[in-house]
Coordinates of C-alpha atoms and ligand atoms in Angstrom, one line a residue:
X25 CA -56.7 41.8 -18.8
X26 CA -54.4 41.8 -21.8
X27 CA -51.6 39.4 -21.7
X28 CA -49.4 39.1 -24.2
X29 CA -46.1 36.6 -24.4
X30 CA -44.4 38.3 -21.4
X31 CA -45.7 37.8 -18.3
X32 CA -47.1 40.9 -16.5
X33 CA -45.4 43.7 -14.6
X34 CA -46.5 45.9 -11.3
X35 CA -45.4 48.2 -9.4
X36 CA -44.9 51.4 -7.5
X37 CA -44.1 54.9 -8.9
X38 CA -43.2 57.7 -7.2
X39 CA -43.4 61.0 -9.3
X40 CA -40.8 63.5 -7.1
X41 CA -39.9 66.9 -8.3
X42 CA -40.5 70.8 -6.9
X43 CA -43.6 72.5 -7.7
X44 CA -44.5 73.7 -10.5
X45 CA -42.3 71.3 -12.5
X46 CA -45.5 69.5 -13.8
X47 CA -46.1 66.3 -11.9
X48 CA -49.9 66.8 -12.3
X49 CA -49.6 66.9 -15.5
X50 CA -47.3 64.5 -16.1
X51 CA -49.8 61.7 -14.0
X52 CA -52.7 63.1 -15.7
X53 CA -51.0 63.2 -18.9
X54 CA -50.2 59.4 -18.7
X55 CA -53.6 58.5 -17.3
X56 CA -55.6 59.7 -20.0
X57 CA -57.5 61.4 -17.6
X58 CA -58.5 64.2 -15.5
X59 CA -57.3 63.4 -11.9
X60 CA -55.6 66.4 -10.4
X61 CA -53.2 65.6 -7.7
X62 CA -51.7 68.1 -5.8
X63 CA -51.7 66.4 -1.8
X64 CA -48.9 67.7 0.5
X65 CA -50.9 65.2 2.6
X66 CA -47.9 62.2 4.6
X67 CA -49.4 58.8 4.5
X68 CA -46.4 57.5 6.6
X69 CA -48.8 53.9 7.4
X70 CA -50.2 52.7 3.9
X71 CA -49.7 53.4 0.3
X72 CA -52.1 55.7 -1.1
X73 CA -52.5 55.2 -5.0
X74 CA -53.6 57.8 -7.1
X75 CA -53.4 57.0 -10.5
X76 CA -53.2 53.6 -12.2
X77 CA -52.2 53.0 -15.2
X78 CA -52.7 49.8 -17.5
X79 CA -50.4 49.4 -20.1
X80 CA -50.5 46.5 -22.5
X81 CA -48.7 43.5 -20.1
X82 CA -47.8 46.1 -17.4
X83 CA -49.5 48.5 -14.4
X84 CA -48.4 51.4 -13.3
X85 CA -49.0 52.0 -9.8
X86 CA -48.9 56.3 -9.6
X87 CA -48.1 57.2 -5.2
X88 CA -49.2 59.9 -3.2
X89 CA -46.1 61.3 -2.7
X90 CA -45.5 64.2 -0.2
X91 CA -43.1 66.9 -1.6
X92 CA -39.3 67.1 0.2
X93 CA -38.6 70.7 2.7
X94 CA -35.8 72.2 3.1
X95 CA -36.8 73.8 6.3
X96 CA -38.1 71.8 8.7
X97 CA -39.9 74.8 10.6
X98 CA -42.3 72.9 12.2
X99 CA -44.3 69.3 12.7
X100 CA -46.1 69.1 9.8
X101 CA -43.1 69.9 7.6
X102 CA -41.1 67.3 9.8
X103 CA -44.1 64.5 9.5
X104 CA -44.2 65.5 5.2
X105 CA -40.3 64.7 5.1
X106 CA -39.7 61.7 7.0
X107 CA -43.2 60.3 5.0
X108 CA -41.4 61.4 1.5
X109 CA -38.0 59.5 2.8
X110 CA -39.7 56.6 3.6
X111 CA -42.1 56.3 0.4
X112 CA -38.7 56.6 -1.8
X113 CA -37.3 53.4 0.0
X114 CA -41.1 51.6 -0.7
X115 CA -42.0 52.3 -4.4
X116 CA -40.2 50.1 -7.5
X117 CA -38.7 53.2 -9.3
X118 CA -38.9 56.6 -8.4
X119 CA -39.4 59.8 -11.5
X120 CA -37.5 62.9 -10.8
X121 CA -38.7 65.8 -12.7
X122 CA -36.9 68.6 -13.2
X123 CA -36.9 71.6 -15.4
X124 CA -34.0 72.6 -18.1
X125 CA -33.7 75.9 -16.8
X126 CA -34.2 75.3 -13.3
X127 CA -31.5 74.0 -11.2
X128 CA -31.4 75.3 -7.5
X129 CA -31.0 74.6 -4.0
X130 CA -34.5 72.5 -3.7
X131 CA -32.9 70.1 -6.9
X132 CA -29.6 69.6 -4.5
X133 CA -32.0 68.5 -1.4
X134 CA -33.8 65.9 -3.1
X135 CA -30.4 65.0 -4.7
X136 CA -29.0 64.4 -1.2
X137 CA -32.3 62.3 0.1
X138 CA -32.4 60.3 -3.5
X139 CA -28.5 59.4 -2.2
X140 CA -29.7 57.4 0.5
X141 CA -31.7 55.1 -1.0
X142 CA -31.6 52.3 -3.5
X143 CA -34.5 52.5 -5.5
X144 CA -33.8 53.3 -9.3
X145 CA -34.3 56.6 -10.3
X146 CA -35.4 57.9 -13.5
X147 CA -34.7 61.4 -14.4
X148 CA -37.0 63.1 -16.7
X149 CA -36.5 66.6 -17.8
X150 CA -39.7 68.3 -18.5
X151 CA -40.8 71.3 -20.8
X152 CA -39.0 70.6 -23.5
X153 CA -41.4 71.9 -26.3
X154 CA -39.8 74.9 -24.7
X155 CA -36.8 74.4 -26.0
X156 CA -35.1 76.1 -29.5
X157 CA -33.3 73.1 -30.0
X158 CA -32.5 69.8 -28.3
X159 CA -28.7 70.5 -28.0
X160 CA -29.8 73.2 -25.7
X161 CA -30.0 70.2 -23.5
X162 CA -26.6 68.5 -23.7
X163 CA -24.7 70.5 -21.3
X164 CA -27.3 69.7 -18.8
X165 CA -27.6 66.4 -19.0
X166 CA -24.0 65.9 -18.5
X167 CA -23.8 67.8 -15.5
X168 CA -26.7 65.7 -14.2
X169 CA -25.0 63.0 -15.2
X170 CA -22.0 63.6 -12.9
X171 CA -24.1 64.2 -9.9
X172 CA -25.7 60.7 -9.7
X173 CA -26.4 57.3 -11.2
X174 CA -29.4 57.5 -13.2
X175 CA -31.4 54.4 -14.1
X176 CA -32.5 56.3 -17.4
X177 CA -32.3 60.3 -18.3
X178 CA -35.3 61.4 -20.4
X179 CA -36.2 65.0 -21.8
X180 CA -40.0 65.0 -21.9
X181 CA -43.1 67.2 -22.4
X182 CA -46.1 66.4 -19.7
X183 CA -48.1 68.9 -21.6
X184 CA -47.3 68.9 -25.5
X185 CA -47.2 65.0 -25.0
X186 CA -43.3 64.3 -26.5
X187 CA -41.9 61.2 -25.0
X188 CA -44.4 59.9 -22.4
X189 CA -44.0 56.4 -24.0
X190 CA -40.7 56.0 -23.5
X191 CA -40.9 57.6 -20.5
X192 CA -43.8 55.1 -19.6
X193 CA -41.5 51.9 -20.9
X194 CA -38.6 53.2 -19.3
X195 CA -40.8 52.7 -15.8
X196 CA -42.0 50.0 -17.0
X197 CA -38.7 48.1 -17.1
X198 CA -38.2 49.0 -13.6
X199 CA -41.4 47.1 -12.1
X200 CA -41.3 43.9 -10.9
X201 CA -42.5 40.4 -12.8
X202 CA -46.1 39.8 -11.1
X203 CA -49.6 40.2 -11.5
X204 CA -51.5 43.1 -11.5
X205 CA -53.6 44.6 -8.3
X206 CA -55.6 46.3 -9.7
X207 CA -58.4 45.9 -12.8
X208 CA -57.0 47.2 -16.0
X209 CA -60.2 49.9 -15.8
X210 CA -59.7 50.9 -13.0
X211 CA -57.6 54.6 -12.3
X212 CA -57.6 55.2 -9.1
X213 CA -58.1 53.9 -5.4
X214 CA -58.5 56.9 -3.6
X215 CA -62.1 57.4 -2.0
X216 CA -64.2 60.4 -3.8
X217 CA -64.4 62.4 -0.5
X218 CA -60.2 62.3 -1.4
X219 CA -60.3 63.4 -4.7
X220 CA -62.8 65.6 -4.4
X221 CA -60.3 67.1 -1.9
X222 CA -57.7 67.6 -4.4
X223 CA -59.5 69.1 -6.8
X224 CA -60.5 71.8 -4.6
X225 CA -57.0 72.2 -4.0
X226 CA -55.8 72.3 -7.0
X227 CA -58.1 75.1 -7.7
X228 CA -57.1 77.1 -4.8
X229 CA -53.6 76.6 -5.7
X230 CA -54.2 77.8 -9.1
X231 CA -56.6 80.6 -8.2
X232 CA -53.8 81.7 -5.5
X233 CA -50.7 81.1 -6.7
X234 CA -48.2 82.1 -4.3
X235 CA -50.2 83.4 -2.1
X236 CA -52.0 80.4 -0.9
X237 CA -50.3 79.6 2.2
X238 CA -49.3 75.5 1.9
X239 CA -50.7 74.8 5.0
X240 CA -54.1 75.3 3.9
X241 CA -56.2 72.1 4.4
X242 CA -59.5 71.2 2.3
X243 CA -62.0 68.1 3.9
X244 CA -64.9 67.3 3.2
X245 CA -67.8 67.3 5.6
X246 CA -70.2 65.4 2.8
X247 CA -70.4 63.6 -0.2
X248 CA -73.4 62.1 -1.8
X249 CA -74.4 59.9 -4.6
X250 CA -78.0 60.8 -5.9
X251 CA -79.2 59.2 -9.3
X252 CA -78.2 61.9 -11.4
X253 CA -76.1 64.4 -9.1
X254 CA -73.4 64.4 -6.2
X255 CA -74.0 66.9 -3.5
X256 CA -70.9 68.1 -2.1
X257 CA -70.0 70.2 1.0
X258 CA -66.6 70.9 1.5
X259 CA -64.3 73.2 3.9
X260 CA -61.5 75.0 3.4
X261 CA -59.3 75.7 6.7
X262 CA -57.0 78.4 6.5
X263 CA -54.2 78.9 9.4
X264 CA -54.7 83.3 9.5
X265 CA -57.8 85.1 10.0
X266 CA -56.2 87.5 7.2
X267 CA -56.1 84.7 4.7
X268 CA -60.1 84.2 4.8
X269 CA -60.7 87.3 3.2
X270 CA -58.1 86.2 0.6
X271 CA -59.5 83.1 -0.3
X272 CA -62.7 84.9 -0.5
X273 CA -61.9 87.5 -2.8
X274 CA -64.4 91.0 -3.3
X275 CA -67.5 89.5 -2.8
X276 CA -66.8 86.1 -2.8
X277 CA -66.0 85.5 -6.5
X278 CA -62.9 84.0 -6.0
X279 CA -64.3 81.4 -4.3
X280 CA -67.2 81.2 -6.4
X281 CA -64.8 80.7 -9.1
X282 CA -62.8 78.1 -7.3
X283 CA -66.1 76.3 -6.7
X284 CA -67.4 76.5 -10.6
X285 CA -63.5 75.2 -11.4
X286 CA -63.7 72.7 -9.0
X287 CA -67.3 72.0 -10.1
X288 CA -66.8 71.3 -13.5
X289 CA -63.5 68.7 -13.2
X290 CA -65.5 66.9 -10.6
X291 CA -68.6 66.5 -12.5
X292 CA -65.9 65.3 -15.7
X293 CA -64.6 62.6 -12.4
X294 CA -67.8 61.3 -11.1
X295 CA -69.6 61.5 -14.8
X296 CA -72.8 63.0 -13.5
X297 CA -74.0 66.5 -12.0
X298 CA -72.0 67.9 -9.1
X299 CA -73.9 70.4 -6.6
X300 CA -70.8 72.0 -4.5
X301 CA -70.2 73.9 -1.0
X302 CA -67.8 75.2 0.0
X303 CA -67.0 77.1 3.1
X304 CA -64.0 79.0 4.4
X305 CA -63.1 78.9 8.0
X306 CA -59.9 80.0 10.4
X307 CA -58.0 77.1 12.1
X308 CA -55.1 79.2 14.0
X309 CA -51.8 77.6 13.9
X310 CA -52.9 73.5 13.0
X311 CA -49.8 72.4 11.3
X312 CA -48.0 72.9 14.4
X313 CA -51.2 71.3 16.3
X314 CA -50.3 67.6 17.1
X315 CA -54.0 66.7 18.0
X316 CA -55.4 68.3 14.6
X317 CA -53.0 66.5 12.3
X318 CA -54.0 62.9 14.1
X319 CA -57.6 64.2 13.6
X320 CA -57.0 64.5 9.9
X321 CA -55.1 61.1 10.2
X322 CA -51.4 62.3 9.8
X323 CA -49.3 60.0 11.4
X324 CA -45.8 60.4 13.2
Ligands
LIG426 P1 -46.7 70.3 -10.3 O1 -46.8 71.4 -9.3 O2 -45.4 69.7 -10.4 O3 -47.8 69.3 -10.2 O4 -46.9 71.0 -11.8 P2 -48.2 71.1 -12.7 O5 -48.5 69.8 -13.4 O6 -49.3 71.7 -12.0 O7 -47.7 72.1 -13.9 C1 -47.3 73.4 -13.6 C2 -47.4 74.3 -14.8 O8 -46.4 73.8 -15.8 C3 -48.7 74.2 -15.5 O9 -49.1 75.5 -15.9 C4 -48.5 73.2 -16.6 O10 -49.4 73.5 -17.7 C5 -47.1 73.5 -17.0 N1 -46.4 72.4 -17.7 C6 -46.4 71.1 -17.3 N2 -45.7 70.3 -18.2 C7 -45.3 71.2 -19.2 C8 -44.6 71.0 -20.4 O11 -44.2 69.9 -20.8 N3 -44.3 72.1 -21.1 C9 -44.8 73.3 -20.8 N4 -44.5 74.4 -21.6 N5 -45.5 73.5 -19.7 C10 -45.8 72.5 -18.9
LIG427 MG1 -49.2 69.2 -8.9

């Protein structure tokens, strides 16, 4: 553990922000590493960390944090936002990201949730390698500016890699004085059946788009270490007997390509051969099933 004059910093960090505004990349991005995360998962009782981050004399403690809904249709939506509230009151500083060009109703409800707490918040604005110019950016910033107190406001790219250092010292300046947790080599505390999880996930999510209905749930039924390969076998439960097929695909090669996609970033995690599974089965109606959320440990 570097330690330089200072003595060292950790803490909490929430990344918040819609979809699509580039979270994953933002925590992979600052991790150096491949470590998709895309959970919708509440983790009302402990902290879940899924990225860490040593930086010189500081660590960077990257939270599972379940997105915000504007409707609150039914229990698992109401379980994912009272988990998000209470994980902004818990973390050292929370990272808003939000997109130049995209302002909307979803920004306002975080706004209004963000209002009731005191935690600092840090507003990066992402995807600007998009932009023709930086003064594109003005007139936004002072709008945001009016709409509430910002610990810091930083225009940032997650993926062309512009500002993530001061974005990174900005955090940094949040966290508290004390040691760190974790080892300084260490990136993540999740178990592998977890992030195995996600990065099935993520695939789905990037092989379905908008199609992939957000209550779909990946577990994993078995993970093991051989010497020089994991064996994997993994479910994905959909809530609609007419979203199997989807998933599927003609033939199965959507799935199959989910599982090479899912295959190769795990084999980059675990550094060794993966040998993957996967299996598609209906589970009618579970995010309005109280007994199947407990099972999968959501707590109310
Ligand atoms: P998340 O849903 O918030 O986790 O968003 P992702 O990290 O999955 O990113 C969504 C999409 O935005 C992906 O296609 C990313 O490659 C893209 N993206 C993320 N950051 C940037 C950026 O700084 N510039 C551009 N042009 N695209 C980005
Ligand atoms: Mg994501």
């Amino acid at each position: 553990m570097t330690q330089k004059n200072t003595s060292p910093k950790c803490g909490y960090v929430a990344i918040i922000g819609k979809p699509n505004v580039g979270k994953s990349t933002l925590i992979n991005r600052s991790l150096n590493k491949k470590l998709v995360i895309t959970s919708r998962k509440p983790q009302t009782t402990r902290h879940r960390i899924l990225g860490i981050k040593t930086k010189g004399n500081a660590q960077l403690l990257y939270l599972d944090t379940p997105g915000l809904h504007t409707k609150e249709k039914n229990i698992l939506n109401k379980y994912m936002n009272r988990a998000a509230r209470s994980v902004l009151h818990e973390v050292n500083v929370v990272v808003w990201l939000v997109c130049r060009n995209q302002w909307g109703s979803d920004d306002e409800f975080v706004l209004k949730n963000l209002k009731q707490v005191t935690t600092p918040v840090i507003l990066a604005i992402n995807k600007i390698d998009q932009l023709k110019s930086k003064a594109e950016l003005l007139p936004f910033i002072d709008t945001l500016k009016t709409k509430y107190s910002f610990a810091d406001i930083i225009p940032i790219s997650a993926k062309a890699n512009l500002q993530i250092n001061v974005l990174e010292k900005a955090i940094i300046h949040q966290l508290p004085e004390q040691p760190f947790y974790y080892a300084a080599d260490k990136i993540t505390d999740c178990g592998d059946a977890f992030v195995a999880a996600e990065m099935i996930r993520e695939k789905l999510m990037r092989q379905l788009g908008q199609e992939l209905p957000y209550d779909t749930l990946v577990t994993i039924d078995a993970l093991k270490h051989k010497s020089k390969i994991v064996n994997i076998s993994a479910t994905i439960f959909v809530s609609k007997t007419n979203q199997k097929p989807i998933v599927l695909g003609t033939k199965g090669n959507r799935l199959k390509r989910i599982g090479t996609q899912a295959r190769l970033d795990l084999e980059d995690f675990f550094g060794k051969k993966v040998f993957l599974q996967l299996w598609v089965k209906v589970k009618t109606n579970w995010a309005n099933n109280a007994a199947f959320l407990d099972y999968f440990g959501h707590t109310s």
